[in-house]
Short mmCIF file of C-alpha atoms and ligand atoms in Angstrom, two decimals:
data_model
loop_
_atom_site.label_atom_id
_atom_site.label_comp_id
_atom_site.label_asym_id
_atom_site.label_seq_id
_atom_site.Cartn_x
_atom_site.Cartn_y
_atom_site.Cartn_z
CA MET A 1 -24.39 13.54 -1.13
CA THR A 2 -22.26 15.78 -2.56
CA LEU A 3 -19.44 16.75 -0.91
CA THR A 4 -17.56 20.34 -2.27
CA PRO A 5 -14.18 19.60 -2.97
CA PHE A 6 -11.89 22.41 -1.71
CA THR A 7 -10.99 25.42 -4.34
CA PRO A 8 -9.48 28.56 -3.35
CA ALA A 9 -11.48 31.22 -3.98
CA PRO A 10 -10.70 32.85 -7.45
CA ARG A 11 -8.75 36.17 -7.83
CA ALA A 12 -9.75 38.92 -9.53
CA PHE A 13 -7.68 40.02 -12.27
CA VAL A 14 -8.48 43.33 -13.70
CA PRO A 15 -6.36 44.84 -16.73
CA GLY A 16 -4.45 47.40 -16.34
CA ALA A 17 -4.67 47.95 -13.17
CA PRO A 18 -1.79 48.33 -10.51
CA LEU A 19 -0.52 44.57 -9.37
CA PRO A 20 -0.73 44.70 -5.40
CA GLY A 21 2.79 44.74 -4.83
CA PRO A 22 5.47 42.89 -5.92
CA ARG A 23 4.56 38.97 -7.17
CA PRO A 24 5.85 36.72 -5.38
CA LEU A 25 7.74 33.59 -6.51
CA VAL A 26 5.55 30.65 -5.07
CA ALA A 27 1.12 31.25 -4.92
CA PRO A 28 0.44 32.36 -1.42
CA ALA A 29 -0.79 28.35 0.12
CA PRO A 30 -4.49 28.58 -0.15
CA PRO A 31 -6.27 28.46 3.73
CA LEU A 32 -6.53 24.86 5.04
CA PRO A 33 -10.38 23.87 5.53
CA THR A 34 -11.07 23.36 9.24
CA GLN A 35 -11.11 20.48 11.93
CA ALA A 36 -15.18 21.11 11.47
CA ASP A 37 -14.98 21.25 7.78
CA ILE A 38 -13.59 17.45 7.91
CA SER A 39 -15.65 16.27 10.68
CA ARG A 40 -18.55 16.85 8.34
CA GLU A 41 -17.71 15.72 5.03
CA ILE A 42 -16.50 12.02 7.30
CA ALA A 43 -19.63 11.89 8.91
CA ALA A 44 -21.51 12.47 6.22
CA ARG A 45 -19.66 9.51 4.01
CA SER A 46 -20.40 7.48 7.14
CA ALA A 47 -24.33 7.94 7.56
CA ALA A 48 -23.85 6.79 3.01
CA ALA A 49 -22.63 3.87 4.35
CA GLU A 50 -25.06 3.44 7.09
CA ARG A 51 -28.00 3.74 4.40
CA ASP A 52 -26.63 1.42 2.04
CA ARG A 53 -25.58 -1.07 4.43
CA ALA A 54 -29.19 -1.01 6.09
CA ALA A 55 -30.29 -1.23 2.39
CA GLY A 56 -28.73 -4.52 2.23
CA ALA A 57 -25.14 -3.73 0.35
CA PRO A 58 -22.62 -5.38 0.42
CA VAL A 59 -20.35 -4.06 3.02
CA PRO A 60 -17.07 -2.45 1.80
CA ALA A 61 -13.78 -3.84 3.32
CA HIS A 62 -11.70 -1.50 2.00
CA PRO A 63 -11.41 2.70 1.65
CA ALA A 64 -13.22 4.01 -1.34
CA ARG A 65 -9.95 5.48 -3.61
CA ASP A 66 -12.10 8.81 -4.16
CA TYR A 67 -12.55 9.66 -0.54
CA THR A 68 -12.48 13.37 -0.35
CA PRO A 69 -11.50 13.88 3.80
CA TYR A 70 -8.61 12.78 2.31
CA ARG A 71 -7.28 15.22 0.69
CA SER A 72 -4.82 13.86 -1.16
CA SER A 73 -6.93 11.41 -2.82
CA THR A 74 -8.65 14.12 -5.42
CA PRO A 75 -6.20 13.77 -7.50
CA ARG A 76 -5.46 10.38 -7.96
CA HIS A 77 -7.75 7.84 -7.91
CA PRO A 78 -9.44 5.92 -10.92
CA GLN A 79 -12.58 7.54 -12.23
CA ARG A 80 -13.31 4.44 -13.55
CA PRO A 81 -14.49 1.33 -11.34
CA PRO A 82 -11.51 -1.55 -11.82
CA VAL A 83 -12.25 -4.74 -14.53
CA GLU A 84 -13.11 -7.70 -12.52
CA ILE A 85 -10.83 -10.79 -12.85
CA ASP A 86 -12.44 -13.57 -11.06
CA HIS A 87 -10.26 -16.21 -10.42
CA LEU A 88 -12.70 -19.32 -11.57
CA ALA A 89 -13.03 -17.89 -14.77
CA ASP A 90 -8.50 -16.71 -15.14
CA PRO A 91 -6.58 -19.28 -13.00
CA GLU A 92 -3.36 -19.01 -15.22
CA ALA A 93 -3.18 -15.42 -14.31
CA VAL A 94 0.36 -14.23 -12.81
CA GLU A 95 -1.21 -12.57 -9.83
CA LEU A 96 -2.66 -15.39 -8.31
CA THR A 97 1.14 -16.15 -7.59
CA GLY A 98 3.17 -14.23 -5.87
CA PRO A 99 6.90 -13.22 -4.93
CA ALA A 100 9.42 -14.83 -2.76
CA PHE A 101 11.92 -14.50 0.30
CA GLY A 102 13.38 -15.81 2.19
CA VAL A 103 16.69 -16.41 5.28
CA THR A 104 19.00 -14.06 2.92
CA ASP A 105 16.61 -11.21 2.70
CA VAL A 106 16.74 -10.20 6.38
CA THR A 107 18.78 -10.41 9.35
CA ASP A 108 18.35 -11.15 13.26
CA LEU A 109 18.15 -7.80 13.57
CA ASP A 110 15.73 -6.49 11.60
CA ALA A 111 12.59 -7.62 13.95
CA ASP A 112 13.75 -4.81 16.54
CA LEU A 113 13.45 -2.04 16.44
CA THR A 114 15.28 -0.86 19.29
CA ARG A 115 18.55 -2.53 18.60
CA GLN A 116 19.46 -0.77 15.41
CA HIS A 117 22.16 1.68 17.07
CA PRO A 118 24.32 1.72 20.03
CA GLY A 119 21.67 3.51 22.29
CA GLU A 120 18.62 2.05 23.24
CA PRO A 121 15.74 4.30 21.52
CA LEU A 122 13.47 6.61 23.78
CA GLY A 123 10.53 5.74 24.34
CA GLU A 124 7.49 3.22 25.45
CA ARG A 125 9.06 -0.33 24.81
CA ILE A 126 6.79 -2.51 23.18
CA THR A 127 5.70 -5.87 21.97
CA VAL A 128 3.83 -6.70 18.20
CA THR A 129 2.97 -9.94 17.10
CA GLY A 130 0.38 -11.43 15.70
CA ARG A 131 -0.17 -13.99 12.57
CA VAL A 132 -1.40 -13.25 9.06
CA LEU A 133 -3.99 -15.87 7.77
CA ASP A 134 -5.56 -15.23 4.00
CA ARG A 135 -9.04 -15.34 4.30
CA THR A 136 -9.54 -19.34 4.26
CA GLY A 137 -7.58 -19.05 7.62
CA ARG A 138 -4.54 -19.98 6.80
CA PRO A 139 -1.16 -18.84 7.45
CA VAL A 140 0.54 -17.21 5.63
CA ARG A 141 4.18 -19.27 6.17
CA GLY A 142 7.29 -18.15 5.19
CA GLN A 143 6.62 -14.45 3.73
CA LEU A 144 8.25 -11.50 4.38
CA VAL A 145 5.83 -8.68 7.35
CA GLU A 146 7.72 -5.24 6.62
CA ILE A 147 6.71 -1.54 9.19
CA TRP A 148 8.10 1.86 9.34
CA GLN A 149 7.40 4.03 11.95
CA ALA A 150 7.37 7.58 13.30
CA ASN A 151 9.38 7.70 16.88
CA ALA A 152 8.04 8.69 20.07
CA SER A 153 7.60 11.74 20.00
CA GLY A 154 5.75 11.49 16.14
CA ARG A 155 9.43 12.15 13.99
CA TYR A 156 9.82 10.09 10.89
CA ALA A 157 13.58 9.69 9.96
CA HIS A 158 12.23 10.70 6.45
CA GLN A 159 14.10 14.23 5.78
CA ARG A 160 10.28 15.11 4.46
CA ASP A 161 9.33 15.13 7.38
CA GLN A 162 9.66 18.74 8.78
CA HIS A 163 7.43 18.21 12.46
CA PRO A 164 8.94 19.88 14.91
CA ALA A 165 9.79 17.16 16.71
CA PRO A 166 13.10 15.78 18.17
CA LEU A 167 14.71 13.14 15.83
CA ASP A 168 16.46 10.06 17.79
CA PRO A 169 19.84 9.04 16.87
CA ASN A 170 19.04 5.74 18.68
CA PHE A 171 15.56 5.13 16.43
CA THR A 172 14.89 4.51 12.35
CA GLY A 173 11.94 2.84 12.79
CA VAL A 174 12.13 0.31 9.61
CA GLY A 175 11.67 -3.36 10.72
CA ARG A 176 11.09 -6.92 8.42
CA CYS A 177 10.51 -10.45 8.81
CA LEU A 178 9.21 -13.12 7.42
CA THR A 179 5.68 -15.29 9.73
CA ASP A 180 6.67 -18.74 10.87
CA ASP A 181 4.49 -21.67 10.47
CA GLN A 182 1.90 -20.42 11.88
CA GLY A 183 1.94 -17.02 10.08
CA ARG A 184 3.33 -15.68 13.25
CA TYR A 185 5.69 -12.31 13.03
CA THR A 186 6.53 -10.81 16.20
CA PHE A 187 8.22 -6.98 16.52
CA THR A 188 10.30 -5.51 19.27
CA THR A 189 9.84 -1.05 18.70
CA ILE A 190 9.21 1.71 20.64
CA ARG A 191 5.57 3.41 20.64
CA PRO A 192 5.21 6.04 17.93
CA GLY A 193 3.86 9.49 18.74
CA ALA A 194 0.81 11.11 16.85
CA TYR A 195 1.64 13.64 14.36
CA PRO A 196 0.37 16.98 12.61
CA TRP A 197 -0.27 16.75 9.02
CA ARG A 198 -1.36 19.17 6.41
CA ASN A 199 -4.48 17.72 5.23
CA HIS A 200 -6.35 20.55 6.93
CA ASP A 201 -6.16 22.86 10.35
CA ASN A 202 -4.90 21.16 13.60
CA ALA A 203 -4.51 17.77 11.49
CA TRP A 204 -3.00 15.38 13.56
CA ARG A 205 -2.55 11.04 12.89
CA PRO A 206 -3.38 9.14 15.79
CA ALA A 207 -0.46 6.87 16.69
CA HIS A 208 -0.58 4.14 14.21
CA ILE A 209 2.84 1.04 12.39
CA HIS A 210 2.85 1.32 8.44
CA PHE A 211 2.56 -2.22 7.37
CA SER A 212 3.54 -4.19 4.23
CA LEU A 213 2.21 -7.94 3.40
CA PHE A 214 2.96 -10.96 0.82
CA GLY A 215 0.61 -13.45 0.76
CA THR A 216 0.59 -16.35 -1.66
CA ALA A 217 -0.39 -15.04 -4.15
CA PHE A 218 0.01 -10.97 -5.62
CA THR A 219 -3.33 -10.67 -5.41
CA GLN A 220 -3.70 -10.54 -1.74
CA ARG A 221 -0.57 -8.30 -0.93
CA LEU A 222 -1.57 -5.42 1.70
CA ILE A 223 0.18 -2.07 2.46
CA THR A 224 -2.24 -0.80 5.31
CA GLN A 225 -2.03 1.40 9.33
CA MET A 226 -2.31 -0.39 12.89
CA TYR A 227 -3.49 1.63 15.60
CA PHE A 228 -3.21 1.61 19.21
CA PRO A 229 -6.20 0.88 21.25
CA GLY A 230 -8.78 4.28 22.72
CA ASP A 231 -6.89 6.32 20.87
CA PRO A 232 -9.43 10.08 21.00
CA LEU A 233 -7.48 10.73 17.97
CA PHE A 234 -9.57 7.83 16.01
CA PRO A 235 -12.97 10.33 14.49
CA TYR A 236 -10.66 13.12 13.79
CA ASP A 237 -8.90 11.58 10.78
CA PRO A 238 -10.15 10.94 8.07
CA ILE A 239 -7.78 8.13 6.75
CA LEU A 240 -8.93 5.82 9.59
CA GLN A 241 -12.28 6.83 8.92
CA SER A 242 -11.88 6.28 5.33
CA VAL A 243 -12.90 2.74 6.27
CA THR A 244 -16.54 3.24 6.94
CA ASP A 245 -17.45 0.75 8.37
CA PRO A 246 -16.90 0.36 11.92
CA ALA A 247 -16.92 -3.23 12.59
CA ALA A 248 -13.84 -3.10 9.54
CA ARG A 249 -12.19 -0.34 11.53
CA ALA A 250 -12.29 -2.12 14.09
CA ARG A 251 -10.38 -4.40 12.37
CA LEU A 252 -7.05 -2.15 11.96
CA VAL A 253 -7.14 -1.58 15.83
CA ALA A 254 -4.63 -3.89 17.79
CA ALA A 255 -5.52 -5.01 21.34
CA TYR A 256 -3.08 -4.86 23.91
CA ASP A 257 -2.31 -8.08 25.34
CA HIS A 258 -1.08 -8.13 28.91
CA GLU A 259 0.16 -12.61 27.88
CA LEU A 260 2.04 -10.83 25.47
CA SER A 261 4.11 -8.03 27.87
CA ARG A 262 7.36 -8.55 29.16
CA PRO A 263 8.31 -7.88 33.11
CA GLU A 264 10.59 -4.92 33.21
CA ARG A 265 11.10 -4.98 29.39
CA THR A 266 8.18 -4.47 26.94
CA LEU A 267 4.54 -3.66 26.55
CA GLY A 268 2.40 -6.22 24.67
CA TYR A 269 -0.21 -5.60 21.09
CA ARG A 270 -1.20 -8.80 19.82
CA TRP A 271 -2.29 -7.55 15.86
CA ASP A 272 -3.94 -10.40 13.50
CA ILE A 273 -4.11 -9.81 9.89
CA VAL A 274 -6.48 -10.87 7.11
CA LEU A 275 -4.85 -11.12 3.55
CA ASP A 276 -7.82 -10.46 1.02
CA GLY A 277 -7.71 -11.91 -2.33
CA PRO A 278 -7.99 -14.85 -4.66
CA SER A 279 -4.71 -16.95 -4.63
CA ALA A 280 -2.99 -20.69 -6.74
CA THR A 281 -4.39 -22.48 -4.12
CA TRP A 282 -7.76 -21.36 -4.38
CA THR A 283 -8.40 -22.14 -7.92
CA GLU A 284 -5.94 -25.78 -7.16
CA GLU A 285 -9.22 -26.62 -4.29
CA GLY A 286 -12.11 -25.42 -5.82
CA HIS A 287 -12.80 -22.55 -3.47
CA MET B 1 -12.14 -4.75 20.64
CA PRO B 2 -11.24 -1.95 22.33
CA ARG B 3 -13.02 1.49 20.75
CA ALA B 4 -12.27 4.93 21.19
CA THR B 5 -13.95 6.74 24.42
CA THR B 6 -14.70 9.97 23.03
CA ASP B 7 -15.85 10.41 20.22
CA PRO B 8 -16.78 14.55 19.29
CA ALA B 9 -17.36 14.39 15.66
CA GLY B 10 -20.25 11.46 16.91
CA THR B 11 -19.65 9.77 13.70
CA ASP B 12 -17.05 6.57 15.83
CA ARG B 13 -20.28 4.84 17.39
CA PRO B 14 -19.25 1.98 19.01
CA THR B 15 -20.30 -1.60 16.94
CA ALA B 16 -23.12 -3.86 18.74
CA ALA B 17 -21.19 -6.23 17.43
CA PRO B 18 -17.26 -7.48 19.15
CA GLU B 19 -15.55 -8.20 16.22
CA PRO B 20 -14.52 -11.02 15.05
CA ASP B 21 -11.19 -12.34 15.98
CA PRO B 22 -8.92 -13.70 12.84
CA ALA B 23 -6.70 -15.44 15.74
CA ALA B 24 -9.60 -17.28 16.77
CA ALA B 25 -10.25 -18.61 13.70
CA PRO B 26 -10.55 -22.67 12.87
CA ASP B 27 -7.06 -24.73 13.43
CA PRO B 28 -5.11 -23.78 10.11
CA ALA B 29 -5.71 -27.07 8.92
CA GLY B 30 -9.20 -26.08 9.03
CA THR B 31 -11.29 -24.08 6.31
CA PRO B 32 -13.55 -21.67 8.12
CA ALA B 33 -17.27 -21.85 7.38
CA ALA B 34 -16.81 -18.61 5.78
CA PRO B 35 -14.19 -15.72 4.27
CA LEU B 36 -12.12 -14.34 7.34
CA PRO B 37 -12.97 -10.23 7.10
CA PRO B 38 -10.27 -9.06 5.36
CA THR B 39 -8.20 -6.12 7.02
CA PRO B 40 -8.47 -3.20 5.58
CA SER B 41 -6.04 -1.88 3.71
CA GLN B 42 -4.72 2.70 4.70
CA THR B 43 -2.37 4.62 1.77
CA ILE B 44 1.28 4.02 2.31
CA GLY B 45 1.69 7.75 2.61
CA PRO B 46 4.65 10.37 1.93
CA PHE B 47 7.90 8.63 3.98
CA TYR B 48 7.93 4.55 2.98
CA GLY B 49 10.90 5.79 1.25
CA TYR B 50 13.24 4.51 4.13
CA ALA B 51 11.55 1.65 4.76
CA LEU B 52 10.26 -0.43 1.52
CA PRO B 53 12.67 0.76 -1.37
CA PHE B 54 16.13 -1.17 -1.65
CA ARG B 55 19.18 -1.22 -2.93
CA GLY B 56 18.48 -2.95 -6.53
CA GLY B 57 14.99 -3.31 -6.67
CA GLU B 58 14.95 -1.48 -10.02
CA GLN B 59 17.14 -4.43 -11.43
CA ILE B 60 15.04 -7.83 -11.84
CA ALA B 61 18.05 -8.21 -14.59
CA PRO B 62 20.66 -6.73 -14.19
CA ALA B 63 21.16 -3.39 -16.34
CA GLY B 64 23.37 -3.76 -19.55
CA ARG B 65 22.52 -7.57 -19.95
CA PRO B 66 22.28 -8.50 -23.45
CA GLY B 67 18.33 -10.21 -23.18
CA THR B 68 17.64 -7.08 -20.22
CA ILE B 69 14.95 -4.43 -21.45
CA VAL B 70 14.51 -1.60 -19.45
CA LEU B 71 10.60 -0.38 -18.97
CA HIS B 72 9.87 2.87 -17.68
CA GLY B 73 7.81 6.04 -18.65
CA ARG B 74 5.91 8.09 -15.85
CA VAL B 75 3.44 8.23 -12.93
CA ARG B 76 0.55 11.70 -13.10
CA ASP B 77 -1.90 12.23 -11.94
CA GLY B 78 -6.00 13.61 -12.98
CA ASP B 79 -4.14 17.15 -13.16
CA GLY B 80 -1.62 15.57 -15.23
CA ALA B 81 1.30 16.09 -12.83
CA PRO B 82 3.53 14.06 -12.06
CA VAL B 83 3.20 11.52 -8.59
CA PRO B 84 6.62 11.70 -7.41
CA ASP B 85 5.79 9.60 -4.31
CA ALA B 86 4.10 6.37 -5.91
CA LEU B 87 6.30 3.18 -5.23
CA LEU B 88 5.64 0.30 -8.69
CA GLU B 89 5.96 -3.26 -7.50
CA PHE B 90 5.92 -6.21 -10.71
CA TRP B 91 5.98 -9.63 -10.51
CA GLN B 92 6.26 -11.88 -13.52
CA ALA B 93 7.06 -15.27 -14.43
CA GLY B 94 10.90 -17.12 -14.85
CA PRO B 95 12.05 -17.16 -18.16
CA ASP B 96 11.46 -20.71 -18.14
CA GLY B 97 7.06 -19.46 -17.68
CA SER B 98 8.00 -20.92 -13.87
CA LEU B 99 5.30 -19.19 -11.44
CA THR B 100 7.19 -20.08 -7.66
CA GLY B 101 10.03 -16.29 -7.44
CA ALA B 102 12.80 -17.39 -5.52
CA PRO B 103 13.88 -15.59 -2.73
CA GLY B 104 16.54 -12.99 -2.50
CA SER B 105 15.41 -9.45 -4.21
CA LEU B 106 16.75 -8.32 -0.85
CA ARG B 107 19.43 -10.45 0.17
CA ARG B 108 21.72 -9.18 2.55
CA ASP B 109 25.12 -9.10 3.70
CA PRO B 110 25.82 -10.80 6.69
CA VAL B 111 28.05 -8.63 8.06
CA THR B 112 26.26 -4.92 8.36
CA GLY B 113 23.23 -5.87 7.08
CA ALA B 114 22.70 -3.68 4.58
CA VAL B 115 21.00 -4.65 1.93
CA ILE B 116 23.74 -5.97 -1.17
CA GLY B 117 21.07 -7.27 -3.49
CA ARG B 118 20.14 -10.23 -5.90
CA HIS B 119 22.92 -12.34 -7.04
CA GLY B 120 21.84 -12.57 -9.77
CA LEU B 121 21.63 -16.43 -10.70
CA ASP B 122 18.11 -16.61 -9.68
CA PHE B 123 15.52 -14.62 -11.59
CA THR B 124 13.32 -13.58 -8.44
CA GLY B 125 10.49 -12.11 -10.17
CA PHE B 126 9.43 -9.60 -8.28
CA GLY B 127 11.08 -5.68 -8.18
CA ARG B 128 9.86 -2.59 -6.93
CA VAL B 129 10.63 0.81 -7.86
CA PRO B 130 9.79 4.54 -6.27
CA THR B 131 8.64 7.76 -8.51
CA ASP B 132 11.97 10.23 -8.80
CA ALA B 133 10.89 13.75 -8.16
CA ASP B 134 9.93 14.02 -12.18
CA GLY B 135 7.46 10.56 -11.24
CA ARG B 136 9.50 8.72 -13.75
CA TYR B 137 10.77 5.00 -13.04
CA VAL B 138 12.94 2.65 -15.07
CA LEU B 139 13.11 -1.31 -13.79
CA HIS B 140 15.07 -3.26 -15.71
CA THR B 141 13.93 -7.14 -16.54
CA LEU B 142 13.85 -9.44 -18.40
CA PRO B 143 10.94 -9.94 -21.24
CA ALA B 144 8.08 -10.64 -20.05
CA THR B 145 6.58 -14.92 -20.28
CA ALA B 146 4.00 -16.68 -20.61
CA PRO B 147 3.27 -19.65 -17.88
CA ALA B 148 4.54 -22.68 -18.19
CA GLY B 149 0.92 -24.63 -17.93
CA HIS B 150 -0.62 -22.29 -20.55
CA PRO B 151 2.06 -22.06 -23.20
CA GLY B 152 -0.23 -19.58 -25.54
CA ALA B 153 -0.77 -16.65 -23.32
CA ALA B 154 -0.20 -13.11 -24.31
CA PRO B 155 2.82 -12.77 -21.69
CA TYR B 156 2.89 -9.72 -19.60
CA LEU B 157 3.80 -8.02 -15.62
CA ALA B 158 1.81 -6.93 -12.80
CA VAL B 159 2.16 -4.63 -11.20
CA CYS B 160 0.67 -3.06 -7.77
CA VAL B 161 1.03 0.92 -7.76
CA PHE B 162 0.94 2.34 -4.38
CA ALA B 163 1.03 6.25 -3.24
CA ARG B 164 0.21 8.69 -0.72
CA GLY B 165 -3.31 9.50 -1.77
CA LEU B 166 -4.32 6.50 -2.31
CA LEU B 167 -6.13 4.95 0.30
CA HIS B 168 -6.27 1.13 -1.71
CA HIS B 169 -3.70 0.25 -3.44
CA LEU B 170 -4.07 -0.10 -8.07
CA PHE B 171 -3.50 -3.43 -9.94
CA THR B 172 -2.45 -2.95 -13.57
CA ARG B 173 -0.90 -5.16 -15.82
CA VAL B 174 2.17 -4.43 -18.98
CA TYR B 175 1.48 -6.17 -21.89
CA PHE B 176 4.36 -5.95 -25.20
CA PRO B 177 3.54 -5.26 -28.19
CA GLU B 178 5.29 -7.96 -29.55
CA HIS B 179 2.72 -10.76 -28.77
CA ALA B 180 0.14 -8.71 -31.05
CA GLU B 181 -1.23 -12.53 -31.91
CA ALA B 182 -1.72 -13.39 -27.88
CA HIS B 183 -3.54 -10.64 -27.60
CA ALA B 184 -6.68 -11.10 -28.66
CA ALA B 185 -7.09 -14.27 -27.38
CA ASP B 186 -6.30 -12.89 -23.68
CA PRO B 187 -9.12 -12.99 -21.42
CA LEU B 188 -8.78 -9.31 -19.99
CA LEU B 189 -7.82 -7.76 -23.88
CA SER B 190 -9.37 -9.15 -25.31
CA ARG B 191 -12.88 -7.80 -23.50
CA LEU B 192 -11.75 -4.10 -23.24
CA PRO B 193 -12.84 -1.67 -25.85
CA ASP B 194 -9.38 -0.48 -27.71
CA ASP B 195 -9.04 2.71 -26.54
CA ARG B 196 -8.77 1.20 -23.14
CA ALA B 197 -6.89 -2.19 -24.37
CA ARG B 198 -3.81 0.94 -25.24
CA THR B 199 -3.01 2.01 -21.63
CA LEU B 200 -1.83 -1.53 -20.99
CA LEU B 201 0.58 -1.95 -23.92
CA ALA B 202 3.67 -1.05 -23.83
CA HIS B 203 5.40 1.73 -26.42
CA PRO B 204 8.99 0.72 -27.73
CA ASP B 205 11.10 3.50 -27.75
CA GLY B 206 14.52 1.95 -28.57
CA PRO B 207 16.27 -1.15 -28.87
CA ASP B 208 15.34 -3.40 -25.96
CA ARG B 209 13.45 -0.46 -24.22
CA TYR B 210 9.78 0.18 -24.00
CA ARG B 211 7.78 2.70 -21.71
CA PHE B 212 4.27 2.23 -19.92
CA ASP B 213 2.98 5.72 -17.99
CA VAL B 214 0.09 4.92 -15.49
CA GLN B 215 -2.60 7.56 -15.07
CA LEU B 216 -4.48 7.61 -11.79
CA GLN B 217 -7.03 9.39 -13.13
CA GLN B 218 -8.18 10.90 -16.06
CA THR B 219 -7.41 14.74 -17.25
CA ALA B 220 -10.28 16.86 -17.49
CA ASP B 221 -9.67 17.39 -20.75
CA GLY B 222 -9.39 14.78 -21.91
CA THR B 223 -5.38 14.36 -23.12
CA HIS B 224 -4.25 11.51 -20.92
CA GLU B 225 -6.30 8.94 -21.09
CA GLU B 226 -7.30 6.57 -17.35
CA THR B 227 -5.00 3.26 -17.06
CA VAL B 228 -7.08 0.35 -16.70
CA PHE B 229 -7.22 -1.42 -13.08
CA LEU B 230 -8.32 -4.48 -11.56
CA ALA B 231 -10.05 -5.65 -10.02
CA PHE B 232 -9.12 -10.02 -8.56
CA ARG B 233 -12.01 -12.00 -6.68
FE1 LIG C 301 2.31 7.47 9.02
#
């Protein structure tokens, strides 16, 4: 499969010819690819992944770093394969352990993103909860979970977010908590809005919450995004579609859970997280 | 698990079988028959800056205190351009070789909720530094030590790199030139060709000061060698 990265057409320079006007201080931005261009590339990568699956190749659990429909990846992905470290062959690797966090690192208010300002934020109040497990099914206890997100209008409280949607003075969109003994985390927040970005023309991110997670080992470190069920933007989004296995992609989508909804207060979503990577406890137990 | 109901791009086909639900996984005390499928990574994106960096994140040990070293460098992309929105995390053994770390990297003020940072008594072993507009980072920490159970090992700092444009983080390591003898027996360095191993070595550039650059992708002209990145299994 060949994917042609977008390059602007070269402009001919004729020596001695008059310049076509004052030299622009900043080169004009090249025209963006269309959604049709990006969708075609997404379809090609999905078809290739499906062929690999049909041929019995192992299904990649994570996105390929050279997923070009996400244009920013082009100059930022390594070209060489990573060097593998086998935890059984190198049981002393520092990465099989990881940082610890505790009660001094969070406050009770951190997990409720609707109570960080004097007023109530705008939008649909939600509860997001789930369990953090390692691949053996063991809960990850007492570890740090961090989230950040756009407000209900799809705007981040970040000065580089130029989306002309309103900021909400009562919503920052940052939360933290520690997992409990069952590996459970819970946040109260606002359902974030979809937002435009400049990957291609008419590019919109489906609504999502960014999650950062620590396991018992540094190898299990994960930063990812949680999506909301039934979002019509899923097929258009090269970031979500970078996970080419449909079953793996489904693991990024929370489930609406009516049992979690609280009358007159919040709608409930459940999203469980499984951290990849070996840990020192695996070695001790002979995994 | 609910799926998208519309599929104009023809790429989001419904799954044939329902996803295994991690919540339905065996009792925490038990071990599942097969490893649970992991949650996929997604990029950190451009807007983590008001959420993840924290005050003192770059000072695993206090800047300027005798015994503290400075590690600094630049993150560059395949065009040789600085990466101004990368986030670097560091993890290392304690000065006594312990690998338990200690809580308190993001210690909070109970009155205002603000991060007041480490109290300076315990070594937490964890650092987090965003690159600046010029792609640079500076970390203050104690010299790398070997794990207590393996005192002859080559000491290193473990590094995790996140950035917009990176759909999945990258692991690498910083080794130090003082331990050249141990490097010969290091299970990673000893199986890398010299030009690759060099990318994992910090260069002294002043008293207690080292430079370590991260090259995300080899440049086309070959002037910047791609850093060795690691995958754990
Ligand atoms: Fe986002």
